[in-house]
Short mmCIF file of C-alpha atoms in Angstrom, two decimals:
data_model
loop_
_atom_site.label_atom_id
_atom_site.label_comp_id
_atom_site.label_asym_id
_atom_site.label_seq_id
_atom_site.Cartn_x
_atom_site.Cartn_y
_atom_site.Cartn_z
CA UNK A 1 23.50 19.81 -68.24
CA UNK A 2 26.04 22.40 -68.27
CA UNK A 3 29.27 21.99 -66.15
CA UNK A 4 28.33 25.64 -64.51
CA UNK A 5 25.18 24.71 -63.15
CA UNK A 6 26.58 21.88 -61.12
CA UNK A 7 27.69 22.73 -57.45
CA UNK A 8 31.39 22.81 -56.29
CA UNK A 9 31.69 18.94 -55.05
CA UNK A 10 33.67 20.61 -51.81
CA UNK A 11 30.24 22.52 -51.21
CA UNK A 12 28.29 19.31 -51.31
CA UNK A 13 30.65 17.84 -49.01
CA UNK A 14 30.56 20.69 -46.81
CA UNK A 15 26.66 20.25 -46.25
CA UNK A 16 25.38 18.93 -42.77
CA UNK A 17 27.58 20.16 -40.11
CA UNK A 18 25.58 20.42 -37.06
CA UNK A 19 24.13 23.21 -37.62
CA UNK A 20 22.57 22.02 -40.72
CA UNK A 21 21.61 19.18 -38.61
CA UNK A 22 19.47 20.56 -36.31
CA UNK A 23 17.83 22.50 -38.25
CA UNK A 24 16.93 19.66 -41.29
CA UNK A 25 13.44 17.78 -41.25
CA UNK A 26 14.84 15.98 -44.19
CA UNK A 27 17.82 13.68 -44.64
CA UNK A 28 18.78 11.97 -47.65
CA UNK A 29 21.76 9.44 -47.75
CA UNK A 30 24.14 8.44 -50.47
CA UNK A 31 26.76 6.04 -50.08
CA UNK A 32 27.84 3.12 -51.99
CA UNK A 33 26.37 -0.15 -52.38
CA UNK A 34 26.43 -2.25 -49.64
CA UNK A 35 27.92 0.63 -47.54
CA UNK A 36 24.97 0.16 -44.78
CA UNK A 37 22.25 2.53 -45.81
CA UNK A 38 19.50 0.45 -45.93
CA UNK A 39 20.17 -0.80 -42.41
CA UNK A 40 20.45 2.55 -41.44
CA UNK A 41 17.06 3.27 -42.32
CA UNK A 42 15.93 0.28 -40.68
CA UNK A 43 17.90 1.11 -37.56
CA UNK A 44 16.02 4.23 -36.87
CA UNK A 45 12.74 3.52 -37.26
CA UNK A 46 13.32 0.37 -34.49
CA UNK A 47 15.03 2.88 -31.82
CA UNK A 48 12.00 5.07 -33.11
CA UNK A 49 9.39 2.50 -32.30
CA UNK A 50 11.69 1.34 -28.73
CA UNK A 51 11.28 4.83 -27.84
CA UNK A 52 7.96 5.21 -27.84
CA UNK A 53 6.56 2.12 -26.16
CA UNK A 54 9.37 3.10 -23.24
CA UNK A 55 12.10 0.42 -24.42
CA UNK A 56 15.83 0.54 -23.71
CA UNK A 57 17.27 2.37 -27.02
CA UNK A 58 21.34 1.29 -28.18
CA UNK A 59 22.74 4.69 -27.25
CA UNK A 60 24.50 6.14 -24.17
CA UNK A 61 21.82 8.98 -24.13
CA UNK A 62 19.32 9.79 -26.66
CA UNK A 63 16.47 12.60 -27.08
CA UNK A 64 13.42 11.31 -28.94
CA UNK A 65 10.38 13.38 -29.22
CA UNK A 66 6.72 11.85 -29.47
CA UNK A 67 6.34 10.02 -32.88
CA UNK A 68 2.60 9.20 -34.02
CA UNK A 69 3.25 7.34 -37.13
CA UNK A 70 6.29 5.50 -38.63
CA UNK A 71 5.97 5.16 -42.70
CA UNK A 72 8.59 2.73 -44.40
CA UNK A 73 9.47 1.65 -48.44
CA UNK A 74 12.34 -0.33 -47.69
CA UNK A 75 10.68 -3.67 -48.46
CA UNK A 76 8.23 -4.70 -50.92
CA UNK A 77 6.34 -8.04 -50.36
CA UNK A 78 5.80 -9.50 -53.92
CA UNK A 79 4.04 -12.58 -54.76
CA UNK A 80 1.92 -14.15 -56.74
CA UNK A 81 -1.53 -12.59 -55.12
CA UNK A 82 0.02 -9.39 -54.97
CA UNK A 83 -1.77 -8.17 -58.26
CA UNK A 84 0.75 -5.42 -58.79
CA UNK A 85 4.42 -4.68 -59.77
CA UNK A 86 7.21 -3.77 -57.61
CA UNK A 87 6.99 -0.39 -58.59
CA UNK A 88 3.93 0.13 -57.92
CA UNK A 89 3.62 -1.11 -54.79
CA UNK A 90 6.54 1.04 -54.07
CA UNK A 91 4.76 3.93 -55.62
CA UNK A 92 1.62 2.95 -53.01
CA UNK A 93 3.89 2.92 -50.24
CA UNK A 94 5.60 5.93 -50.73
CA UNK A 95 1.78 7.35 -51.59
CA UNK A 96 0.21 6.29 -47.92
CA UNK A 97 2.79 8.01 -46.41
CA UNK A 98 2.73 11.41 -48.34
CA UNK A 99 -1.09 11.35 -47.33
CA UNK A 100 -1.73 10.55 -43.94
CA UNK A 101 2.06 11.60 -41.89
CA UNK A 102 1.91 14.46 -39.85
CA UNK A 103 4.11 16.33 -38.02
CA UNK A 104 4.86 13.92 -35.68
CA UNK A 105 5.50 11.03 -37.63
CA UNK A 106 8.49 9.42 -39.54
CA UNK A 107 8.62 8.80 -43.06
CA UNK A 108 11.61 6.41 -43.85
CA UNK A 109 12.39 5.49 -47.84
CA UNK A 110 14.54 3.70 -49.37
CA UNK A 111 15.73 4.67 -52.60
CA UNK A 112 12.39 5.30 -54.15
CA UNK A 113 12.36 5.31 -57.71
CA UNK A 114 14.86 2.71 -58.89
CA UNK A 115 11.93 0.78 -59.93
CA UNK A 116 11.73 2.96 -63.37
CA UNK A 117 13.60 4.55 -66.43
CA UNK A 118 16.37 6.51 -64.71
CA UNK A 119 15.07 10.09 -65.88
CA UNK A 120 11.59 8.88 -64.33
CA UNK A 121 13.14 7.75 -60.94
CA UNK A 122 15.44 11.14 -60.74
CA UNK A 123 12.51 13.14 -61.17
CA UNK A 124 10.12 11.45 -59.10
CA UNK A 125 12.73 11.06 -56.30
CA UNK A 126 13.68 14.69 -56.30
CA UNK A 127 9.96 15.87 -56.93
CA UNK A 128 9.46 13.95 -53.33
CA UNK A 129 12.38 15.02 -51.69
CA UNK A 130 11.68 18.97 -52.76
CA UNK A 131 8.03 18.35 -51.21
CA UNK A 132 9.06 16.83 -48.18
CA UNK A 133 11.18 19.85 -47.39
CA UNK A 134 8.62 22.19 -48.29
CA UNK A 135 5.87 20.84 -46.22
CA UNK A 136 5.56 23.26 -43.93
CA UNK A 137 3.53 20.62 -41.35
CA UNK A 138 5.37 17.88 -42.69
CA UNK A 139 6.89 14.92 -41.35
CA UNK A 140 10.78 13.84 -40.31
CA UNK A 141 11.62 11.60 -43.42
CA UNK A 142 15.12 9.86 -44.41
CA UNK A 143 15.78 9.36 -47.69
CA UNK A 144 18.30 6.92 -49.13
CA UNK A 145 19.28 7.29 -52.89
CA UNK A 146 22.04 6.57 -55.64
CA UNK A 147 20.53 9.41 -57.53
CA UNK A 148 23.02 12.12 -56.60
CA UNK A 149 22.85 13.67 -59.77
CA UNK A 150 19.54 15.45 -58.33
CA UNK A 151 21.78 17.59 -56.56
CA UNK A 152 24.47 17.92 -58.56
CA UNK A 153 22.81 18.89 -61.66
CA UNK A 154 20.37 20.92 -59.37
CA UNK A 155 17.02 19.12 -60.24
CA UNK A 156 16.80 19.87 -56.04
CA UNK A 157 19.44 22.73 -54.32
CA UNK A 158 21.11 20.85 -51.80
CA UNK A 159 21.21 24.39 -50.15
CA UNK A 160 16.95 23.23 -49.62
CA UNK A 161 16.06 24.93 -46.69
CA UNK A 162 15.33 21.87 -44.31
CA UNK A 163 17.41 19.34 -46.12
CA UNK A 164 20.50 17.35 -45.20
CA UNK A 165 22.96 15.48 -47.46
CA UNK A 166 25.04 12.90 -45.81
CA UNK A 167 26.76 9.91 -47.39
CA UNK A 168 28.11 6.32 -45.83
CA UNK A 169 32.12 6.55 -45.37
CA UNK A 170 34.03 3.92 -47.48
CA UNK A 171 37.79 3.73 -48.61
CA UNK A 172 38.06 3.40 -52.41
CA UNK A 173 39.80 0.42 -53.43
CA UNK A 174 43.29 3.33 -54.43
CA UNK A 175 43.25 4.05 -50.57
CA UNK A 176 42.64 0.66 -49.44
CA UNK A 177 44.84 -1.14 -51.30
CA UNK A 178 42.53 -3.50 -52.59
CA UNK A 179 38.54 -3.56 -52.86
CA UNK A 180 36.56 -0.98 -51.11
CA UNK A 181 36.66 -1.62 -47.85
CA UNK A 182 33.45 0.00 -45.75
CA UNK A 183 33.44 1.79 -42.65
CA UNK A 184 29.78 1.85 -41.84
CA UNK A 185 30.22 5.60 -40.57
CA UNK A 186 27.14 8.72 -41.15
CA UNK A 187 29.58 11.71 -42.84
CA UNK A 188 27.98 15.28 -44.29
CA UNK A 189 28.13 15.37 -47.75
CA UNK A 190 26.90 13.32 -50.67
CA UNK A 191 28.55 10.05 -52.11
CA UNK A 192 29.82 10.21 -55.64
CA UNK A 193 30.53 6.72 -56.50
CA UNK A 194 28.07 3.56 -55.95
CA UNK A 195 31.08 0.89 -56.95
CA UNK A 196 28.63 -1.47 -57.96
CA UNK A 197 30.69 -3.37 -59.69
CA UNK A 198 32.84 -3.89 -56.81
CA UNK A 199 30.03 -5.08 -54.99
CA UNK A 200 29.45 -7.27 -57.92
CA UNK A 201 33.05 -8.90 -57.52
CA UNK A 202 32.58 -9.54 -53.97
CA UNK A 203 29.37 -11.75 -54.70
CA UNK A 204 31.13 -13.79 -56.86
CA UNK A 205 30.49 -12.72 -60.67
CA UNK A 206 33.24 -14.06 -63.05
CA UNK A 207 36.30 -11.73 -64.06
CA UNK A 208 35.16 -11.99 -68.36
CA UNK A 209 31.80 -10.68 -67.05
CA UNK A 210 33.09 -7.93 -64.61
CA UNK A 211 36.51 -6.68 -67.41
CA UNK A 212 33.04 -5.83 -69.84
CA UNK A 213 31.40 -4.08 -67.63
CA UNK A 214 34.52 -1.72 -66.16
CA UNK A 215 35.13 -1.05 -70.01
CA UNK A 216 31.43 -0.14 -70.54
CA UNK A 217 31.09 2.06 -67.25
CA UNK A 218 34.61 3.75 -68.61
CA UNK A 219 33.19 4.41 -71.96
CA UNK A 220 30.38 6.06 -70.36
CA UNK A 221 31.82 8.05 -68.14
CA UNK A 222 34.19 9.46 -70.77
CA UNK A 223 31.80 10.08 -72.81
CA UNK A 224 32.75 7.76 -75.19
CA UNK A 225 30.60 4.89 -77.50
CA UNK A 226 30.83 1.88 -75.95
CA UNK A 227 33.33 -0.69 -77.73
CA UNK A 228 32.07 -3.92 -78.58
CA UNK A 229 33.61 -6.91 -76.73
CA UNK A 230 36.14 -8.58 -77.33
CA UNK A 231 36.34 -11.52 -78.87
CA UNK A 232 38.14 -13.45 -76.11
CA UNK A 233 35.40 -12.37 -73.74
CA UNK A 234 32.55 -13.74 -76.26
CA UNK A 235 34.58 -16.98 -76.62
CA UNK A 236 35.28 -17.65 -72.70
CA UNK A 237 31.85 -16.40 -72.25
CA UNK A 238 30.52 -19.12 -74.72
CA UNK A 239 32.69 -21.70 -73.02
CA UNK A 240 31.67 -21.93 -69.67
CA UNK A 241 28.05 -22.07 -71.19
CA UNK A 242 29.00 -24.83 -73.17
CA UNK A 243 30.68 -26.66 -69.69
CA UNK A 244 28.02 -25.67 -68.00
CA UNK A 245 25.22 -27.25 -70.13
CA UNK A 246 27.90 -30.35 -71.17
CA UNK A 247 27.94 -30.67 -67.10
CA UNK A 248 24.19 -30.74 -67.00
CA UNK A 249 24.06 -33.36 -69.85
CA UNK A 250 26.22 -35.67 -67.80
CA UNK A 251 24.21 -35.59 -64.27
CA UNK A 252 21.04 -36.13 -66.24
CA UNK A 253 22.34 -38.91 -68.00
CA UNK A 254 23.96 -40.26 -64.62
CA UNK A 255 20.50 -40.41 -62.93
CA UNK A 256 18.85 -41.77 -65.95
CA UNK A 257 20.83 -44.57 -65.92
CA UNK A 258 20.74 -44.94 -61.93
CA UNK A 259 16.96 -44.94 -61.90
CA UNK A 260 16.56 -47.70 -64.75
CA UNK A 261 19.10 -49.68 -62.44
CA UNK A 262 16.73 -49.14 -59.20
CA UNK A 263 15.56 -51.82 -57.24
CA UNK A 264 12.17 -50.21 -55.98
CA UNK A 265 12.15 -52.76 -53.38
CA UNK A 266 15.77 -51.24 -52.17
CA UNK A 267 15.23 -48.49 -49.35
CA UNK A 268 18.44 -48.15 -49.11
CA UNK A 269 19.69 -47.50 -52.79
CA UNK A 270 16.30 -45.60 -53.21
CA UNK A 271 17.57 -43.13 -50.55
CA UNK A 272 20.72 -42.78 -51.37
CA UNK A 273 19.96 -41.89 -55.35
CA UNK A 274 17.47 -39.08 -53.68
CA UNK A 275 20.76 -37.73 -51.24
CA UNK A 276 22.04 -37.67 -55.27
CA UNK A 277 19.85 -35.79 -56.77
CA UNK A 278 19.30 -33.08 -54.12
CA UNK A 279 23.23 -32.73 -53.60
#
């Protein structure tokens, strides 16, 4: 896409004051992983539902109108008698609710179309998000999304009558001083980072692993092809496979030769091989 087409990034950021606010039927959040938007979805539609059967809602004062229907895709429930993929029940979801909210209701989704090919996902997210504002009888809906470049390579104007772009506030790890640290905050604008990998640091994936993929996401966002690995990375990378499955070798081997020494009759030694096993 042509660098002209896409908006200044300190016009993006200067969508949703409060005027914008009150006047938008349509919210869609960025923010970064793990930054809180999911539970902000969630969040909502449970003061939404407190509201209306006359509950207590968390806020000092609050001013809820009537709400008929509350539609969610924030959770798929997958198993083995759920003939269907992931996506599509997603796409079924996010289907029910396009057909029968109203007005009144409250459409909540949450990032709708990551189930695809990216160009699929964009398009079908921004196809929804352009309807949704268009409605003219349509519902309140909340959108949360890592597909920010619908807006800032126009595929929807973020200047959509209705619409309002807000992100989740985090420090990035050059103002923090060390990993991102999040502040759980609603801010206008839209997020431009999803520091994924970051997120994939904190939950414990190994340094060889995470080095690759910061050189990968830094050839692509250059522009550049992306360098093969190194071949210290392939070789630790082989080695704690080989320690892994060496380690695995040894336990089964160890219980082997435990159960060929077990006394059935023993209750004791019978129990404590099963405390073993399961440790």
């Amino acid at each position: 896409m042509p660098e002209e087409k896409r908006p200044d990034a300190r016009r993006l950021a200067a969508l949703g004051t409060a005027a914008a606010a009150a006047a938008a039927r349509v919210q869609v959040v960025t923010g970064a992983n793990l930054a809180g938007k999911t539970v902000y979805l969630k969040q909502l539609g449970l003061i939404v539902l407190l509201a209306q059967i006359g509950s207590f809602v968390p806020a000092d004062e609050a001013e809820l109108g009537l709400c008929d229907l509350i539609f969610s895709r924030i959770q798929s429930v997958e198993g083995s008698a759920v003939q269907c993929s992931s996506f599509g029940i997603d796409l079924a979801q996010v289907a029910l609710a396009l057909r029968n909210a109203t007005e009144a209701s409250l459409v909540l989704l949450d990032e709708f179309g990551k189930g695809t090919h990216a160009a699929d996902g964009v398009a079908l997210f921004g196809a929804t998000v352009e309807h949704l504002c268009r409605w003219r009888a349509g519902p309140k809906a909340v959108l949360t999304t890592h597909f920010t470049e619908a807006f800032r390579f126009q595929l929807v104007s973020p200047e959509e009558e209705g619409l309002q772009l807000c992100c989740m506030r985090v420090l990035p790890p050059e103002e923090e001083g060390g990993g991102v640290a999040y502040l759980y905050q609603l801010a206008p604008g839209a997020a431009e980072q999803s520091f994924g990998i970051e997120c994939a640091r904190r939950a414990g994936l190994d340094e060889a692993t995470l080095a690759r993929a910061e050189e990968i996401l830094g050839a692509l966002e250059r522009g550049e092809a992306v360098p093969p690995p190194a071949e210290g990375l392939c070789a630790e990378a082989a080695a704690r496979a080989d320690a892994r499955e060496a380690r695995r070798e040894r336990l089964c081997r160890l219980v082997a030769d435990r159960l060929r020494a077990l006394d059935p009759e023993d209750a004791d030694a019978t129990r404590a091989l099963l405390d073993f096993v399961r440790s």
